[in-house]
């Protein structure tokens, strides 16, 4: 039986209204949810709906978590059946976004949101919102290696405090979650599908943080004429002053007690260098490093070398022990730094004990590189003594400087 014209008209008006609100989600937020927005919040919300990859670096206090969860909620309401995830460095943080920003704030501001809620769970094990239209939002921790979220499938992901979520988790775990098209079916070939989305929100960090490179990449892609995927922005505290959110006197007090670098990150939403006058720029140093290769003990079959930068006790300086794994090739050798330890104001005797401890962890160490002159002589003398390890009730031989011919000649090679 054909639908009545009045029903068809209502459906047409509904779809037209839905299309308008999808293009103007800030208007939906104010007209339907009755939540008033500042101008910068409207701009960011429209950017989230328009672009697939968003990265926001906002000054502390501008409400990045609040606006982030609000964008996700509006998206879930306008797109039935949306699967949304909130990823944070710890489950407690993801849960707090759902409990505090959604339940304790947004539901109080908007009775409409609360009446659309079918189920709400917030406990030590789970944080999840389910809406009557089939959409849901759930909070997840990243875990140490991203395993706690690996295999999940989302249409939308909010990564809260993205600077503290490891790069390999974003690139290797979160982005692959987004590959499955919304509404896909075997017998349906529809190119007009809605893309999945990732929203990264964070306060700024140092330039060696992975978020800085990603932020710069988004900015670069934004400048491309046909860009429809990438959006990034940083908003300083002056935005909060302009809309009356911040107290200028309090900002001045914060600036007086914070270092210039801290203030630059926290309130100017910039990614500072550690030191502009450093002999070797930290950016260059970090580009030559690999922070993913970390070992707490040696791996059988590999050779290692140890370096020791010795400091005296009186100066309360740091003695640094580094361990490098060797990778041998036909024409060269490469080394990864896999372990580091520091000792501040420690006697040479205790430094020698620490060296022995590291040697037990990495029995594949074939050589130790250390300054044995001046300051290093004290540690060298301690290492040249026989060492008794009480836990094993075993004596270990001295560690002799191979450049000391007199000491080397005393070694009994017949044993």
Short mmCIF file of C-alpha atoms in Angstrom, two decimals:
data_model
loop_
_atom_site.label_atom_id
_atom_site.label_comp_id
_atom_site.label_asym_id
_atom_site.label_seq_id
_atom_site.Cartn_x
_atom_site.Cartn_y
_atom_site.Cartn_z
CA UNK A 1 0.00 0.00 0.00
CA UNK A 2 1.43 3.36 -1.03
CA UNK A 3 2.34 5.75 1.75
CA UNK A 4 0.08 8.72 2.29
CA UNK A 5 1.35 11.99 0.82
CA UNK A 6 1.48 13.51 4.30
CA UNK A 7 3.82 10.72 5.49
CA UNK A 8 6.02 11.14 2.42
CA UNK A 9 6.15 14.89 3.02
CA UNK A 10 7.14 14.43 6.68
CA UNK A 11 9.91 12.05 5.63
CA UNK A 12 11.14 14.53 3.03
CA UNK A 13 11.17 17.37 5.55
CA UNK A 14 12.93 15.15 8.08
CA UNK A 15 15.68 14.19 5.60
CA UNK A 16 16.11 17.79 4.53
CA UNK A 17 16.41 18.87 8.16
CA UNK A 18 18.88 16.05 8.82
CA UNK A 19 21.03 17.09 5.87
CA UNK A 20 21.02 20.67 7.11
CA UNK A 21 22.00 19.70 10.66
CA UNK A 22 24.80 17.42 9.40
CA UNK A 23 26.19 20.43 7.52
CA UNK A 24 25.53 22.69 10.52
CA UNK A 25 26.10 20.52 13.64
CA UNK A 26 26.61 23.62 15.78
CA UNK A 27 23.08 24.77 14.89
CA UNK A 28 21.73 21.33 15.89
CA UNK A 29 23.62 21.63 19.18
CA UNK A 30 22.08 24.99 19.98
CA UNK A 31 18.58 24.48 18.51
CA UNK A 32 17.91 20.87 19.51
CA UNK A 33 20.30 20.09 22.36
CA UNK A 34 19.95 23.65 23.74
CA UNK A 35 23.67 23.89 24.46
CA UNK A 36 25.16 27.30 23.67
CA UNK A 37 28.56 27.36 21.98
CA UNK A 38 31.29 29.96 21.66
CA UNK A 39 32.44 30.86 18.16
CA UNK A 40 35.67 28.82 18.38
CA UNK A 41 33.65 25.76 19.46
CA UNK A 42 31.34 26.17 16.46
CA UNK A 43 34.30 26.34 14.09
CA UNK A 44 35.91 23.22 15.56
CA UNK A 45 32.66 21.28 15.52
CA UNK A 46 32.04 22.07 11.85
CA UNK A 47 35.64 21.09 11.08
CA UNK A 48 35.11 17.74 12.81
CA UNK A 49 32.06 17.00 10.64
CA UNK A 50 33.71 18.21 7.44
CA UNK A 51 37.17 16.60 7.72
CA UNK A 52 38.12 12.98 8.43
CA UNK A 53 41.36 13.67 10.34
CA UNK A 54 41.27 16.39 12.99
CA UNK A 55 44.06 17.44 15.36
CA UNK A 56 43.38 20.13 17.95
CA UNK A 57 46.06 21.61 20.20
CA UNK A 58 44.17 23.78 22.67
CA UNK A 59 45.32 25.85 25.63
CA UNK A 60 44.55 24.31 28.99
CA UNK A 61 41.05 25.24 30.11
CA UNK A 62 39.51 25.72 26.65
CA UNK A 63 37.53 22.50 27.08
CA UNK A 64 39.03 20.15 24.52
CA UNK A 65 37.67 17.01 26.23
CA UNK A 66 34.24 18.60 26.68
CA UNK A 67 34.05 19.66 23.04
CA UNK A 68 35.51 16.37 21.87
CA UNK A 69 32.85 14.22 23.53
CA UNK A 70 30.14 16.69 22.46
CA UNK A 71 31.20 16.31 18.81
CA UNK A 72 31.07 12.53 19.17
CA UNK A 73 27.60 12.65 20.76
CA UNK A 74 26.19 14.95 18.08
CA UNK A 75 27.65 12.67 15.42
CA UNK A 76 26.09 9.60 17.06
CA UNK A 77 22.69 11.30 17.20
CA UNK A 78 22.78 12.45 13.56
CA UNK A 79 24.19 9.15 12.24
CA UNK A 80 22.23 6.19 13.70
CA UNK A 81 24.25 3.03 14.28
CA UNK A 82 27.55 4.83 14.85
CA UNK A 83 30.26 2.93 16.73
CA UNK A 84 32.42 5.45 18.61
CA UNK A 85 35.47 4.87 20.78
CA UNK A 86 37.26 7.14 23.23
CA UNK A 87 40.94 6.27 23.56
CA UNK A 88 43.09 7.67 26.36
CA UNK A 89 46.46 6.83 27.95
CA UNK A 90 44.62 5.21 30.88
CA UNK A 91 41.14 3.72 31.27
CA UNK A 92 40.39 6.09 34.15
CA UNK A 93 40.90 9.05 31.82
CA UNK A 94 38.64 7.60 29.12
CA UNK A 95 36.05 6.81 31.78
CA UNK A 96 36.24 10.34 33.19
CA UNK A 97 35.45 11.81 29.77
CA UNK A 98 32.28 9.72 29.67
CA UNK A 99 31.33 10.11 33.34
CA UNK A 100 32.26 13.75 33.98
CA UNK A 101 31.94 15.42 30.57
CA UNK A 102 28.93 13.46 29.32
CA UNK A 103 26.90 12.38 32.35
CA UNK A 104 27.75 15.08 34.88
CA UNK A 105 27.85 18.04 32.49
CA UNK A 106 26.26 17.53 29.07
CA UNK A 107 23.25 15.59 30.38
CA UNK A 108 22.64 18.38 32.87
CA UNK A 109 22.82 21.01 30.14
CA UNK A 110 20.59 19.09 27.71
CA UNK A 111 17.60 16.95 28.75
CA UNK A 112 17.35 15.94 25.06
CA UNK A 113 20.66 14.08 25.23
CA UNK A 114 19.66 12.20 28.36
CA UNK A 115 16.31 11.13 26.92
CA UNK A 116 18.10 9.67 23.88
CA UNK A 117 20.23 7.53 26.20
CA UNK A 118 19.13 3.90 26.38
CA UNK A 119 21.93 2.49 28.58
CA UNK A 120 24.71 4.07 30.62
CA UNK A 121 27.52 2.07 32.29
CA UNK A 122 30.37 3.60 34.27
CA UNK A 123 32.35 1.37 36.62
CA UNK A 124 35.89 0.15 37.16
CA UNK A 125 35.61 -2.26 34.23
CA UNK A 126 33.56 -0.47 31.60
CA UNK A 127 32.38 2.96 30.46
CA UNK A 128 29.75 2.92 27.72
CA UNK A 129 26.77 4.94 26.43
CA UNK A 130 24.11 3.35 24.21
CA UNK A 131 21.51 5.45 22.39
CA UNK A 132 18.06 4.41 21.21
CA UNK A 133 19.06 4.94 17.56
CA UNK A 134 21.65 2.15 17.76
CA UNK A 135 24.73 4.36 18.20
CA UNK A 136 27.11 3.78 21.09
CA UNK A 137 30.23 5.28 22.66
CA UNK A 138 32.73 3.32 24.74
CA UNK A 139 35.94 4.28 26.54
CA UNK A 140 39.09 2.18 26.14
CA UNK A 141 42.61 2.21 27.60
CA UNK A 142 45.57 1.75 25.26
CA UNK A 143 47.45 -0.70 27.49
CA UNK A 144 51.21 -1.03 27.17
CA UNK A 145 51.14 -2.16 23.54
CA UNK A 146 47.65 -1.28 22.30
CA UNK A 147 46.50 -4.89 22.69
CA UNK A 148 43.43 -3.90 24.72
CA UNK A 149 41.91 -2.12 21.72
CA UNK A 150 43.46 -4.11 18.87
CA UNK A 151 40.77 -5.71 16.74
CA UNK A 152 38.01 -3.26 17.68
CA UNK A 153 36.11 -1.56 14.85
CA UNK A 154 34.89 2.04 15.06
CA UNK A 155 33.36 4.64 12.78
CA UNK A 156 34.61 7.49 14.96
CA UNK A 157 37.50 7.68 17.42
CA UNK A 158 38.33 10.43 19.91
CA UNK A 159 41.93 10.25 21.15
CA UNK A 160 42.12 12.35 24.32
CA UNK A 161 45.55 13.80 25.25
CA UNK A 162 46.97 12.35 22.06
CA UNK A 163 50.50 13.52 22.88
CA UNK A 164 50.64 10.83 25.56
CA UNK A 165 49.27 8.02 23.39
CA UNK A 166 52.27 6.34 21.71
CA UNK A 167 52.75 6.90 17.99
CA UNK A 168 52.74 3.17 17.21
CA UNK A 169 49.31 2.86 18.85
CA UNK A 170 47.84 5.66 16.72
CA UNK A 171 49.44 4.46 13.48
CA UNK A 172 49.38 0.70 14.03
CA UNK A 173 46.27 0.13 16.12
CA UNK A 174 43.82 3.06 15.98
CA UNK A 175 44.00 3.94 12.27
CA UNK A 176 43.52 0.31 11.14
CA UNK A 177 40.30 0.28 13.19
CA UNK A 178 38.85 2.78 10.74
CA UNK A 179 39.30 0.86 7.47
CA UNK A 180 35.87 -0.83 7.32
CA UNK A 181 33.28 1.32 5.58
CA UNK A 182 30.11 2.26 7.41
CA UNK A 183 27.05 0.37 6.14
CA UNK A 184 29.02 -1.96 3.85
CA UNK A 185 27.26 -5.04 2.47
CA UNK A 186 28.30 -7.56 -0.20
CA UNK A 187 25.45 -6.72 -2.58
CA UNK A 188 25.70 -2.96 -2.17
CA UNK A 189 28.00 -0.71 -4.20
CA UNK A 190 27.57 2.78 -2.79
CA UNK A 191 30.30 5.37 -3.24
CA UNK A 192 28.37 8.00 -1.27
CA UNK A 193 29.29 6.59 2.10
CA UNK A 194 30.29 8.65 5.11
CA UNK A 195 34.01 8.38 5.90
CA UNK A 196 35.22 7.23 9.30
CA UNK A 197 36.78 9.91 11.49
CA UNK A 198 39.63 10.38 13.94
CA UNK A 199 39.76 13.33 16.34
CA UNK A 200 43.03 13.94 18.19
CA UNK A 201 42.86 16.46 21.04
CA UNK A 202 45.72 17.44 23.31
CA UNK A 203 47.64 20.13 25.06
CA UNK A 204 50.90 20.80 23.26
CA UNK A 205 54.14 18.99 24.10
CA UNK A 206 57.79 19.29 23.07
CA UNK A 207 58.71 19.12 19.42
CA UNK A 208 60.29 15.72 19.85
CA UNK A 209 56.84 14.36 20.74
CA UNK A 210 55.27 12.42 17.86
CA UNK A 211 52.21 14.69 17.91
CA UNK A 212 54.24 17.65 16.65
CA UNK A 213 55.22 15.89 13.41
CA UNK A 214 51.64 14.72 12.91
CA UNK A 215 50.30 18.23 13.60
CA UNK A 216 52.72 19.74 11.06
CA UNK A 217 51.72 17.11 8.51
CA UNK A 218 48.03 17.95 8.94
CA UNK A 219 48.78 21.67 8.55
CA UNK A 220 50.72 20.98 5.37
CA UNK A 221 47.90 18.87 3.94
CA UNK A 222 45.35 21.57 4.82
CA UNK A 223 47.10 23.93 2.40
CA UNK A 224 46.49 21.60 -0.54
CA UNK A 225 43.77 23.03 -2.83
CA UNK A 226 41.54 19.94 -2.88
CA UNK A 227 41.94 19.01 0.78
CA UNK A 228 38.81 17.40 2.20
CA UNK A 229 40.39 15.16 4.84
CA UNK A 230 42.75 17.07 7.15
CA UNK A 231 42.24 19.82 9.68
CA UNK A 232 44.53 21.05 12.46
CA UNK A 233 44.61 24.13 14.64
CA UNK A 234 46.12 25.44 17.84
CA UNK A 235 44.21 27.91 19.99
CA UNK A 236 46.03 29.95 22.70
CA UNK A 237 44.63 31.30 25.96
CA UNK A 238 43.72 34.61 24.28
CA UNK A 239 40.73 32.82 22.73
CA UNK A 240 39.48 32.13 26.26
CA UNK A 241 40.01 35.77 27.21
CA UNK A 242 38.08 36.94 24.16
CA UNK A 243 34.96 34.92 25.01
CA UNK A 244 35.16 35.72 28.74
CA UNK A 245 36.11 32.19 29.79
CA UNK A 246 39.45 33.11 31.39
CA UNK A 247 40.41 35.63 34.04
CA UNK A 248 43.31 37.68 32.68
CA UNK A 249 44.75 38.26 36.16
CA UNK A 250 44.88 34.52 36.82
CA UNK A 251 46.68 34.00 33.50
CA UNK A 252 49.28 36.58 34.56
CA UNK A 253 49.77 34.74 37.86
CA UNK A 254 50.24 31.45 36.04
CA UNK A 255 52.78 33.02 33.71
CA UNK A 256 54.73 34.38 36.68
CA UNK A 257 55.15 30.96 38.35
CA UNK A 258 55.63 28.79 35.22
CA UNK A 259 58.75 28.45 33.10
CA UNK A 260 58.54 30.01 29.64
CA UNK A 261 58.49 26.54 28.06
CA UNK A 262 55.67 25.34 30.33
CA UNK A 263 53.61 28.45 29.60
CA UNK A 264 54.24 28.07 25.88
CA UNK A 265 52.86 24.53 25.95
CA UNK A 266 50.04 24.94 28.45
CA UNK A 267 48.61 28.33 27.50
CA UNK A 268 49.97 29.28 24.08
CA UNK A 269 49.27 25.78 22.65
CA UNK A 270 52.69 25.73 20.97
CA UNK A 271 55.24 22.95 20.63
CA UNK A 272 58.51 24.42 21.98
CA UNK A 273 62.08 23.27 21.60
CA UNK A 274 63.84 22.20 24.79
CA UNK A 275 66.61 24.74 24.19
CA UNK A 276 67.17 27.12 21.31
CA UNK A 277 70.88 27.45 22.15
CA UNK A 278 71.78 23.78 22.51
CA UNK A 279 74.96 22.65 20.75
CA UNK A 280 73.05 19.77 19.14
CA UNK A 281 69.40 20.51 18.49
CA UNK A 282 67.15 18.02 20.21
CA UNK A 283 65.00 17.74 17.08
CA UNK A 284 68.04 16.49 15.13
CA UNK A 285 69.00 14.11 17.93
CA UNK A 286 65.53 12.59 18.21
CA UNK A 287 65.35 12.09 14.44
CA UNK A 288 68.39 9.81 14.76
CA UNK A 289 66.92 7.81 17.63
CA UNK A 290 64.55 4.88 17.90
CA UNK A 291 62.57 4.83 21.13
CA UNK A 292 60.78 1.59 20.29
CA UNK A 293 63.83 -0.66 20.89
CA UNK A 294 63.86 -1.11 24.67
CA UNK A 295 65.12 -4.21 26.47
CA UNK A 296 65.32 -4.99 30.18
CA UNK A 297 67.59 -7.97 29.57
CA UNK A 298 69.71 -9.37 26.78
CA UNK A 299 68.42 -11.61 24.02
CA UNK A 300 70.30 -14.81 23.26
CA UNK A 301 72.22 -14.74 20.01
CA UNK A 302 72.92 -11.00 20.03
CA UNK A 303 76.09 -9.19 21.02
CA UNK A 304 76.04 -5.96 23.02
CA UNK A 305 78.42 -3.21 24.07
CA UNK A 306 78.22 -0.99 27.14
CA UNK A 307 79.21 2.65 27.52
CA UNK A 308 79.78 4.35 30.88
CA UNK A 309 79.92 8.11 31.37
CA UNK A 310 81.42 8.43 34.85
CA UNK A 311 80.65 11.23 37.34
CA UNK A 312 82.18 11.84 40.75
CA UNK A 313 80.18 11.56 43.96
CA UNK A 314 80.98 15.07 45.21
CA UNK A 315 79.48 16.82 42.20
CA UNK A 316 76.12 15.08 42.59
CA UNK A 317 76.29 14.55 38.83
CA UNK A 318 74.88 11.57 36.93
CA UNK A 319 76.84 8.50 35.96
CA UNK A 320 75.14 7.08 32.87
CA UNK A 321 75.24 3.46 31.70
CA UNK A 322 74.01 2.72 28.17
CA UNK A 323 73.74 -0.67 26.45
CA UNK A 324 73.74 -1.05 22.66
CA UNK A 325 72.62 -4.10 20.68
CA UNK A 326 74.84 -4.89 17.70
CA UNK A 327 73.46 -5.84 14.29
CA UNK A 328 76.18 -7.29 12.07
CA UNK A 329 76.01 -7.02 8.28
CA UNK A 330 78.46 -8.16 5.59
CA UNK A 331 80.14 -4.77 5.33
CA UNK A 332 79.18 -2.86 8.48
CA UNK A 333 77.65 -2.99 11.94
CA UNK A 334 74.69 -1.00 13.30
CA UNK A 335 73.82 -0.44 16.97
CA UNK A 336 70.52 0.22 18.75
CA UNK A 337 70.54 1.72 22.23
CA UNK A 338 68.24 -0.63 24.15
CA UNK A 339 68.92 0.12 27.82
CA UNK A 340 69.99 3.09 29.95
CA UNK A 341 70.48 3.66 33.66
CA UNK A 342 71.62 6.66 35.68
CA UNK A 343 73.12 7.10 39.15
CA UNK A 344 73.22 10.44 40.94
CA UNK A 345 75.81 11.10 43.65
CA UNK A 346 76.72 7.40 43.94
CA UNK A 347 80.10 6.16 45.20
CA UNK A 348 82.49 4.42 42.79
CA UNK A 349 82.04 1.19 44.78
CA UNK A 350 78.27 1.24 44.25
CA UNK A 351 78.72 2.29 40.64
CA UNK A 352 80.82 -0.85 40.12
CA UNK A 353 78.04 -2.95 41.68
CA UNK A 354 75.54 -1.43 39.22
CA UNK A 355 77.86 -2.20 36.29
CA UNK A 356 78.03 -5.84 37.42
CA UNK A 357 74.24 -5.92 37.71
CA UNK A 358 73.82 -4.70 34.13
CA UNK A 359 76.36 -7.29 32.96
CA UNK A 360 74.22 -10.03 34.50
CA UNK A 361 71.17 -8.68 32.65
CA UNK A 362 73.10 -8.55 29.38
CA UNK A 363 75.57 -11.44 29.40
CA UNK A 364 76.13 -10.89 25.67
CA UNK A 365 78.11 -7.68 26.33
CA UNK A 366 81.46 -8.14 24.58
CA UNK A 367 83.11 -4.84 25.44
CA UNK A 368 82.77 -1.90 27.82
CA UNK A 369 83.71 1.62 26.71
CA UNK A 370 84.61 3.96 29.55
CA UNK A 371 86.97 6.82 30.33
CA UNK A 372 89.59 5.35 32.67
CA UNK A 373 91.50 8.59 33.14
CA UNK A 374 90.80 11.42 35.64
CA UNK A 375 87.25 10.93 37.05
CA UNK A 376 86.86 7.50 35.45
CA UNK A 377 89.93 6.17 37.27
CA UNK A 378 87.94 5.71 40.49
CA UNK A 379 85.38 3.41 38.86
CA UNK A 380 88.11 1.63 36.89
CA UNK A 381 89.94 0.79 40.13
CA UNK A 382 86.77 -0.69 41.65
CA UNK A 383 86.02 -2.79 38.57
CA UNK A 384 89.59 -4.14 38.60
CA UNK A 385 88.86 -5.95 41.86
CA UNK A 386 87.49 -9.48 42.14
CA UNK A 387 83.74 -9.32 42.74
CA UNK A 388 81.73 -11.58 45.06
CA UNK A 389 78.01 -11.87 44.29
CA UNK A 390 76.37 -13.00 47.53
CA UNK A 391 73.08 -14.08 45.94
CA UNK A 392 74.85 -16.69 43.83
CA UNK A 393 77.68 -17.19 46.36
CA UNK A 394 80.05 -16.82 43.48
CA UNK A 395 83.22 -14.85 42.71
CA UNK A 396 83.51 -12.99 39.41
CA UNK A 397 86.86 -12.00 37.86
CA UNK A 398 88.04 -8.37 37.67
CA UNK A 399 87.23 -6.17 34.69
CA UNK A 400 90.60 -5.01 33.32
CA UNK A 401 91.29 -2.03 31.09
CA UNK A 402 92.51 -3.61 27.84
CA UNK A 403 94.70 -0.56 27.23
CA UNK A 404 96.55 -1.12 30.52
CA UNK A 405 99.43 -3.35 29.41
CA UNK A 406 100.76 -3.84 32.94
CA UNK A 407 97.37 -5.12 34.20
CA UNK A 408 96.81 -7.26 31.12
CA UNK A 409 100.19 -8.96 31.53
CA UNK A 410 99.19 -10.06 35.02
CA UNK A 411 96.19 -12.03 33.76
CA UNK A 412 96.71 -15.78 34.19
CA UNK A 413 95.76 -17.18 30.77
CA UNK A 414 96.39 -20.80 31.89
CA UNK A 415 93.14 -20.97 33.91
#
